[in-house]
Structures are given as structure tokens and as C-alpha cells.
């Protein structure tokens, strides 16, 4: 891969890569830039290991992920008790709270939740779940691409992502309850 | 062909919204959703949560970042 080709590929993935780095850095944009700088240097030095015609984004994001763990070390997956049942948690909570379920959920609740609270919920996920979720939500990656990036089976991606989404829904419902949104709507 | 019930449909909710199902499975879920208002609502809420988090998590790289990152890459490496 020539320098020009490398630069073009980096430019193509820079927005999702920056988003992923921000999430890996717990929302710290300066740290995200430093992390990206390390990853770009490492990727450029190792560009001969990239196989032409394969997925540059997955290859680069793997280097980005490894750059972080070289710096801070990877925590083992915390033991979290999450029901594997893929129930749509927020919908069921809303229904139990008296909503009919046919309302527009965005208009009802989600537009009233602050973006920072959503990101705080994402950043608070256990490491392995946050990693998969960040690739999914900021990296716009398919399950296959996430599996390739993290070098884990697709089934593991699926299971972590589904559980992470449930944890996110639990956190978002807590935000809605804490801020009185549920009560306001129930009594409207 | 086997038709889905609500628990089958809900078990596929994530994969359906992520377009990770086969064409046959998509058709089965869609047939169920056409008949079941409860599942339609559940899928809409689930899709809405995903959209919300995606929208909040999208980032645009700061102006000039690519230039700073690529500046000085040494062809000799």
C-alpha cells in the first residue's frame, strides 16, 4: 500500500474512527486524538501487513483498539447479571407504566433525554460490551466487521450487542424515571 | 412454512433491525408484524432506541485532524 493509498483510506474512515476513539477514551476528545495519532503511526508502519482488497476499516479499528489496551490495559469483562431474554425492555416498561405502546417513542421520551445522558449510559457499559457497542453505534459496522475487528466469533458479537442494548435500555429508562419524564407523561 | 409467534419474533428483534437475517427470516418476521400490533409497537420502540443512541454517538472528526494525523508520516517506515 502506498502512502497516498494509506492516506485516502484513513480519510475515508476518519469520522467513525474518531467517534470510536472518543468512546474508547470515555468521552475525552483530546485523549481520542492522541489515541488516533498512535494508531495512525502504528498502522502506517505496519501497512505491509494489510492485505489489499480486504477490509481496511476493520484492520485499522483493530489497531486503534490495540493502541488503547497497550496504554491502559484491558479490564476483564465484569460479571454482570443480564437476562439473556431479548425482551424489548423499554417498550415493556413503558407499557407497564401505562403507555399504550402505539405512541411515537421518540416524541414521547427520547427527544427529551439529553444526548450526554445517552453517551454516559454507553460509556458506563462493561468494557467488552462498550467495545462492541461503540463499534456498532459509532463505527456503523456490521456484526461481521465487528467480529473481524475484535477477532471474536460473530455469535459473541451478537450476544454482547444484544445484552449491551438491554443494559442501555435499563439505563435510559432510569434516566426517564429520575427526570420525571415517565410520571409527567403518565399523568398528562 | 412455519409461522412465527410473538416470542419467535421478539427473539429476532435485534437481528431484524440490524439487517442480519436471511431473506426468508425477514419475510417471516414481516408477515408476523403485519398481523401483530403488539410486536409492531415493540419493534418500533426498539428501533427508536437504536436510532437515538446512533444519533448521539455519531461524531465528526475535528477540522484539520486528518492533516495533523497524516502530516509527517515518513515514507521510510
JSON list of C-alpha atoms in Angstrom, two decimals, chain A residues 43-162:
[
{"chain": "A", "resi": 43, "resn": "UNK", "atom": "CA", "xyz": [-0.93, 1.34, 11.05]},
{"chain": "A", "resi": 44, "resn": "UNK", "atom": "CA", "xyz": [1.37, 3.22, 8.70]},
{"chain": "A", "resi": 45, "resn": "UNK", "atom": "CA", "xyz": [4.41, 1.35, 9.97]},
{"chain": "A", "resi": 46, "resn": "UNK", "atom": "CA", "xyz": [2.59, -1.97, 9.65]},
{"chain": "A", "resi": 47, "resn": "UNK", "atom": "CA", "xyz": [0.80, -1.19, 6.39]},
{"chain": "A", "resi": 48, "resn": "UNK", "atom": "CA", "xyz": [2.51, -4.07, 4.62]},
{"chain": "A", "resi": 49, "resn": "UNK", "atom": "CA", "xyz": [0.52, -6.45, 6.84]},
{"chain": "A", "resi": 50, "resn": "UNK", "atom": "CA", "xyz": [-2.73, -5.13, 5.34]},
{"chain": "A", "resi": 51, "resn": "UNK", "atom": "CA", "xyz": [-3.96, -7.39, 2.56]},
{"chain": "A", "resi": 52, "resn": "UNK", "atom": "CA", "xyz": [-5.15, -5.38, -0.41]},
{"chain": "A", "resi": 53, "resn": "UNK", "atom": "CA", "xyz": [-8.82, -5.94, -1.16]},
{"chain": "A", "resi": 54, "resn": "UNK", "atom": "CA", "xyz": [-9.72, -6.77, 2.44]},
{"chain": "A", "resi": 55, "resn": "UNK", "atom": "CA", "xyz": [-11.50, -4.51, 4.91]},
{"chain": "A", "resi": 56, "resn": "UNK", "atom": "CA", "xyz": [-9.24, -1.55, 5.78]},
{"chain": "A", "resi": 57, "resn": "UNK", "atom": "CA", "xyz": [-11.72, -0.20, 8.29]},
{"chain": "A", "resi": 58, "resn": "UNK", "atom": "CA", "xyz": [-11.75, -3.44, 10.35]},
{"chain": "A", "resi": 59, "resn": "UNK", "atom": "CA", "xyz": [-7.94, -3.67, 10.12]},
{"chain": "A", "resi": 60, "resn": "UNK", "atom": "CA", "xyz": [-7.44, -0.07, 11.22]},
{"chain": "A", "resi": 61, "resn": "UNK", "atom": "CA", "xyz": [-10.03, -0.25, 14.00]},
{"chain": "A", "resi": 62, "resn": "UNK", "atom": "CA", "xyz": [-8.27, -3.33, 15.35]},
{"chain": "A", "resi": 63, "resn": "UNK", "atom": "CA", "xyz": [-5.04, -1.35, 15.56]},
{"chain": "A", "resi": 64, "resn": "UNK", "atom": "CA", "xyz": [-6.93, 1.50, 17.22]},
{"chain": "A", "resi": 65, "resn": "UNK", "atom": "CA", "xyz": [-8.40, -0.87, 19.80]},
{"chain": "A", "resi": 66, "resn": "UNK", "atom": "CA", "xyz": [-4.99, -2.39, 20.48]},
{"chain": "A", "resi": 67, "resn": "UNK", "atom": "CA", "xyz": [-3.47, 1.09, 20.89]},
{"chain": "A", "resi": 68, "resn": "UNK", "atom": "CA", "xyz": [-5.85, 1.75, 23.76]},
{"chain": "A", "resi": 69, "resn": "UNK", "atom": "CA", "xyz": [-5.20, -1.53, 25.52]},
{"chain": "A", "resi": 70, "resn": "UNK", "atom": "CA", "xyz": [-1.46, -1.10, 25.18]},
{"chain": "A", "resi": 71, "resn": "UNK", "atom": "CA", "xyz": [-1.91, 2.16, 27.06]},
{"chain": "A", "resi": 72, "resn": "UNK", "atom": "CA", "xyz": [-4.39, 1.32, 29.77]},
{"chain": "A", "resi": 73, "resn": "UNK", "atom": "CA", "xyz": [-4.61, -2.48, 29.77]},
{"chain": "A", "resi": 74, "resn": "UNK", "atom": "CA", "xyz": [-7.83, -4.29, 29.20]},
{"chain": "A", "resi": 75, "resn": "UNK", "atom": "CA", "xyz": [-10.07, -4.97, 32.13]},
{"chain": "A", "resi": 76, "resn": "UNK", "atom": "CA", "xyz": [-11.61, -8.40, 32.25]},
{"chain": "A", "resi": 77, "resn": "UNK", "atom": "CA", "xyz": [-15.29, -8.49, 31.48]},
{"chain": "A", "resi": 78, "resn": "UNK", "atom": "CA", "xyz": [-17.04, -7.63, 34.68]},
{"chain": "A", "resi": 79, "resn": "UNK", "atom": "CA", "xyz": [-19.51, -10.15, 35.95]},
{"chain": "A", "resi": 80, "resn": "UNK", "atom": "CA", "xyz": [-22.80, -8.59, 35.09]},
{"chain": "A", "resi": 81, "resn": "UNK", "atom": "CA", "xyz": [-26.04, -10.33, 35.54]},
{"chain": "A", "resi": 82, "resn": "UNK", "atom": "CA", "xyz": [-28.04, -9.70, 32.42]},
{"chain": "A", "resi": 83, "resn": "UNK", "atom": "CA", "xyz": [-31.06, -11.63, 31.48]},
{"chain": "A", "resi": 84, "resn": "UNK", "atom": "CA", "xyz": [-30.35, -13.17, 28.08]},
{"chain": "A", "resi": 85, "resn": "UNK", "atom": "CA", "xyz": [-34.02, -12.90, 27.22]},
{"chain": "A", "resi": 86, "resn": "UNK", "atom": "CA", "xyz": [-34.18, -10.44, 24.30]},
{"chain": "A", "resi": 87, "resn": "UNK", "atom": "CA", "xyz": [-37.31, -8.75, 25.58]},
{"chain": "A", "resi": 88, "resn": "UNK", "atom": "CA", "xyz": [-37.75, -5.18, 24.35]},
{"chain": "A", "resi": 89, "resn": "UNK", "atom": "CA", "xyz": [-37.13, -3.73, 27.82]},
{"chain": "A", "resi": 90, "resn": "UNK", "atom": "CA", "xyz": [-38.06, -0.09, 27.24]},
{"chain": "A", "resi": 91, "resn": "UNK", "atom": "CA", "xyz": [-41.24, -0.95, 25.41]},
{"chain": "A", "resi": 92, "resn": "UNK", "atom": "CA", "xyz": [-42.32, -3.28, 28.19]},
{"chain": "A", "resi": 93, "resn": "UNK", "atom": "CA", "xyz": [-41.51, -0.74, 30.90]},
{"chain": "A", "resi": 94, "resn": "UNK", "atom": "CA", "xyz": [-43.43, 1.91, 29.00]},
{"chain": "A", "resi": 95, "resn": "UNK", "atom": "CA", "xyz": [-46.40, -0.38, 28.58]},
{"chain": "A", "resi": 96, "resn": "UNK", "atom": "CA", "xyz": [-46.33, -1.28, 32.29]},
{"chain": "A", "resi": 97, "resn": "UNK", "atom": "CA", "xyz": [-46.23, 2.44, 33.11]},
{"chain": "A", "resi": 98, "resn": "UNK", "atom": "CA", "xyz": [-49.48, 2.92, 31.27]},
{"chain": "A", "resi": 99, "resn": "UNK", "atom": "CA", "xyz": [-48.43, 3.95, 27.79]},
{"chain": "A", "resi": 100, "resn": "UNK", "atom": "CA", "xyz": [-50.39, 2.26, 25.06]},
{"chain": "A", "resi": 101, "resn": "UNK", "atom": "CA", "xyz": [-47.21, 1.43, 23.15]},
{"chain": "A", "resi": 102, "resn": "UNK", "atom": "CA", "xyz": [-48.59, 2.91, 19.95]},
{"chain": "A", "resi": 103, "resn": "UNK", "atom": "CA", "xyz": [-47.23, 6.38, 20.76]},
{"chain": "A", "resi": 104, "resn": "UNK", "atom": "CA", "xyz": [-44.16, 7.65, 18.97]},
{"chain": "A", "resi": 105, "resn": "UNK", "atom": "CA", "xyz": [-41.39, 6.70, 21.42]},
{"chain": "A", "resi": 106, "resn": "UNK", "atom": "CA", "xyz": [-39.10, 9.45, 20.17]},
{"chain": "A", "resi": 107, "resn": "UNK", "atom": "CA", "xyz": [-41.72, 12.14, 20.69]},
{"chain": "A", "resi": 108, "resn": "UNK", "atom": "CA", "xyz": [-42.81, 10.65, 23.99]},
{"chain": "A", "resi": 109, "resn": "UNK", "atom": "CA", "xyz": [-39.46, 10.12, 25.67]},
{"chain": "A", "resi": 110, "resn": "UNK", "atom": "CA", "xyz": [-36.31, 10.00, 23.63]},
{"chain": "A", "resi": 111, "resn": "UNK", "atom": "CA", "xyz": [-36.34, 13.56, 22.30]},
{"chain": "A", "resi": 112, "resn": "UNK", "atom": "CA", "xyz": [-36.46, 14.71, 25.94]},
{"chain": "A", "resi": 113, "resn": "UNK", "atom": "CA", "xyz": [-33.39, 12.74, 27.02]},
{"chain": "A", "resi": 114, "resn": "UNK", "atom": "CA", "xyz": [-30.16, 14.69, 26.81]},
{"chain": "A", "resi": 115, "resn": "UNK", "atom": "CA", "xyz": [-27.51, 13.35, 24.42]},
{"chain": "A", "resi": 116, "resn": "UNK", "atom": "CA", "xyz": [-24.92, 13.49, 27.21]},
{"chain": "A", "resi": 117, "resn": "UNK", "atom": "CA", "xyz": [-27.06, 11.12, 29.28]},
{"chain": "A", "resi": 118, "resn": "UNK", "atom": "CA", "xyz": [-27.23, 8.67, 26.40]},
{"chain": "A", "resi": 119, "resn": "UNK", "atom": "CA", "xyz": [-23.47, 8.77, 25.97]},
{"chain": "A", "resi": 120, "resn": "UNK", "atom": "CA", "xyz": [-22.94, 8.40, 29.72]},
{"chain": "A", "resi": 121, "resn": "UNK", "atom": "CA", "xyz": [-25.00, 5.21, 29.57]},
{"chain": "A", "resi": 122, "resn": "UNK", "atom": "CA", "xyz": [-22.89, 3.96, 26.65]},
{"chain": "A", "resi": 123, "resn": "UNK", "atom": "CA", "xyz": [-19.62, 4.85, 28.41]},
{"chain": "A", "resi": 124, "resn": "UNK", "atom": "CA", "xyz": [-20.77, 3.10, 31.60]},
{"chain": "A", "resi": 125, "resn": "UNK", "atom": "CA", "xyz": [-21.15, -0.29, 29.91]},
{"chain": "A", "resi": 126, "resn": "UNK", "atom": "CA", "xyz": [-18.70, -3.03, 30.97]},
{"chain": "A", "resi": 127, "resn": "UNK", "atom": "CA", "xyz": [-15.58, -2.95, 28.75]},
{"chain": "A", "resi": 128, "resn": "UNK", "atom": "CA", "xyz": [-16.37, -5.82, 26.41]},
{"chain": "A", "resi": 129, "resn": "UNK", "atom": "CA", "xyz": [-19.93, -4.61, 25.87]},
{"chain": "A", "resi": 130, "resn": "UNK", "atom": "CA", "xyz": [-18.79, -0.99, 25.39]},
{"chain": "A", "resi": 131, "resn": "UNK", "atom": "CA", "xyz": [-16.24, -2.07, 22.82]},
{"chain": "A", "resi": 132, "resn": "UNK", "atom": "CA", "xyz": [-18.80, -3.94, 20.70]},
{"chain": "A", "resi": 133, "resn": "UNK", "atom": "CA", "xyz": [-21.46, -1.25, 21.17]},
{"chain": "A", "resi": 134, "resn": "UNK", "atom": "CA", "xyz": [-19.08, 1.57, 20.27]},
{"chain": "A", "resi": 135, "resn": "UNK", "atom": "CA", "xyz": [-18.12, -0.18, 17.05]},
{"chain": "A", "resi": 136, "resn": "UNK", "atom": "CA", "xyz": [-21.79, -0.69, 16.29]},
{"chain": "A", "resi": 137, "resn": "UNK", "atom": "CA", "xyz": [-23.13, 2.74, 17.25]},
{"chain": "A", "resi": 138, "resn": "UNK", "atom": "CA", "xyz": [-20.25, 4.97, 16.19]},
{"chain": "A", "resi": 139, "resn": "UNK", "atom": "CA", "xyz": [-18.38, 2.80, 13.73]},
{"chain": "A", "resi": 140, "resn": "UNK", "atom": "CA", "xyz": [-21.52, 1.83, 11.78]},
{"chain": "A", "resi": 141, "resn": "UNK", "atom": "CA", "xyz": [-20.18, -1.71, 11.50]},
{"chain": "A", "resi": 142, "resn": "UNK", "atom": "CA", "xyz": [-21.94, -4.95, 10.69]},
{"chain": "A", "resi": 143, "resn": "UNK", "atom": "CA", "xyz": [-21.65, -7.93, 13.04]},
{"chain": "A", "resi": 144, "resn": "UNK", "atom": "CA", "xyz": [-19.08, -9.49, 10.65]},
{"chain": "A", "resi": 145, "resn": "UNK", "atom": "CA", "xyz": [-16.93, -6.35, 10.64]},
{"chain": "A", "resi": 146, "resn": "UNK", "atom": "CA", "xyz": [-17.07, -6.10, 14.44]},
{"chain": "A", "resi": 147, "resn": "UNK", "atom": "CA", "xyz": [-16.06, -9.77, 14.72]},
{"chain": "A", "resi": 148, "resn": "UNK", "atom": "CA", "xyz": [-13.15, -9.18, 12.35]},
{"chain": "A", "resi": 149, "resn": "UNK", "atom": "CA", "xyz": [-12.04, -6.06, 14.21]},
{"chain": "A", "resi": 150, "resn": "UNK", "atom": "CA", "xyz": [-12.08, -7.67, 17.65]},
{"chain": "A", "resi": 151, "resn": "UNK", "atom": "CA", "xyz": [-11.10, -11.15, 16.46]},
{"chain": "A", "resi": 152, "resn": "UNK", "atom": "CA", "xyz": [-14.05, -12.78, 18.18]},
{"chain": "A", "resi": 153, "resn": "UNK", "atom": "CA", "xyz": [-16.82, -15.03, 16.77]},
{"chain": "A", "resi": 154, "resn": "UNK", "atom": "CA", "xyz": [-19.89, -13.39, 15.22]},
{"chain": "A", "resi": 155, "resn": "UNK", "atom": "CA", "xyz": [-22.05, -15.19, 17.79]},
{"chain": "A", "resi": 156, "resn": "UNK", "atom": "CA", "xyz": [-20.14, -13.44, 20.58]},
{"chain": "A", "resi": 157, "resn": "UNK", "atom": "CA", "xyz": [-20.69, -10.07, 18.87]},
{"chain": "A", "resi": 158, "resn": "UNK", "atom": "CA", "xyz": [-24.41, -10.78, 18.61]},
{"chain": "A", "resi": 159, "resn": "UNK", "atom": "CA", "xyz": [-24.73, -11.86, 22.22]},
{"chain": "A", "resi": 160, "resn": "UNK", "atom": "CA", "xyz": [-22.69, -8.95, 23.63]},
{"chain": "A", "resi": 161, "resn": "UNK", "atom": "CA", "xyz": [-24.51, -6.43, 21.49]},
{"chain": "A", "resi": 162, "resn": "UNK", "atom": "CA", "xyz": [-27.96, -7.69, 22.42]}
]
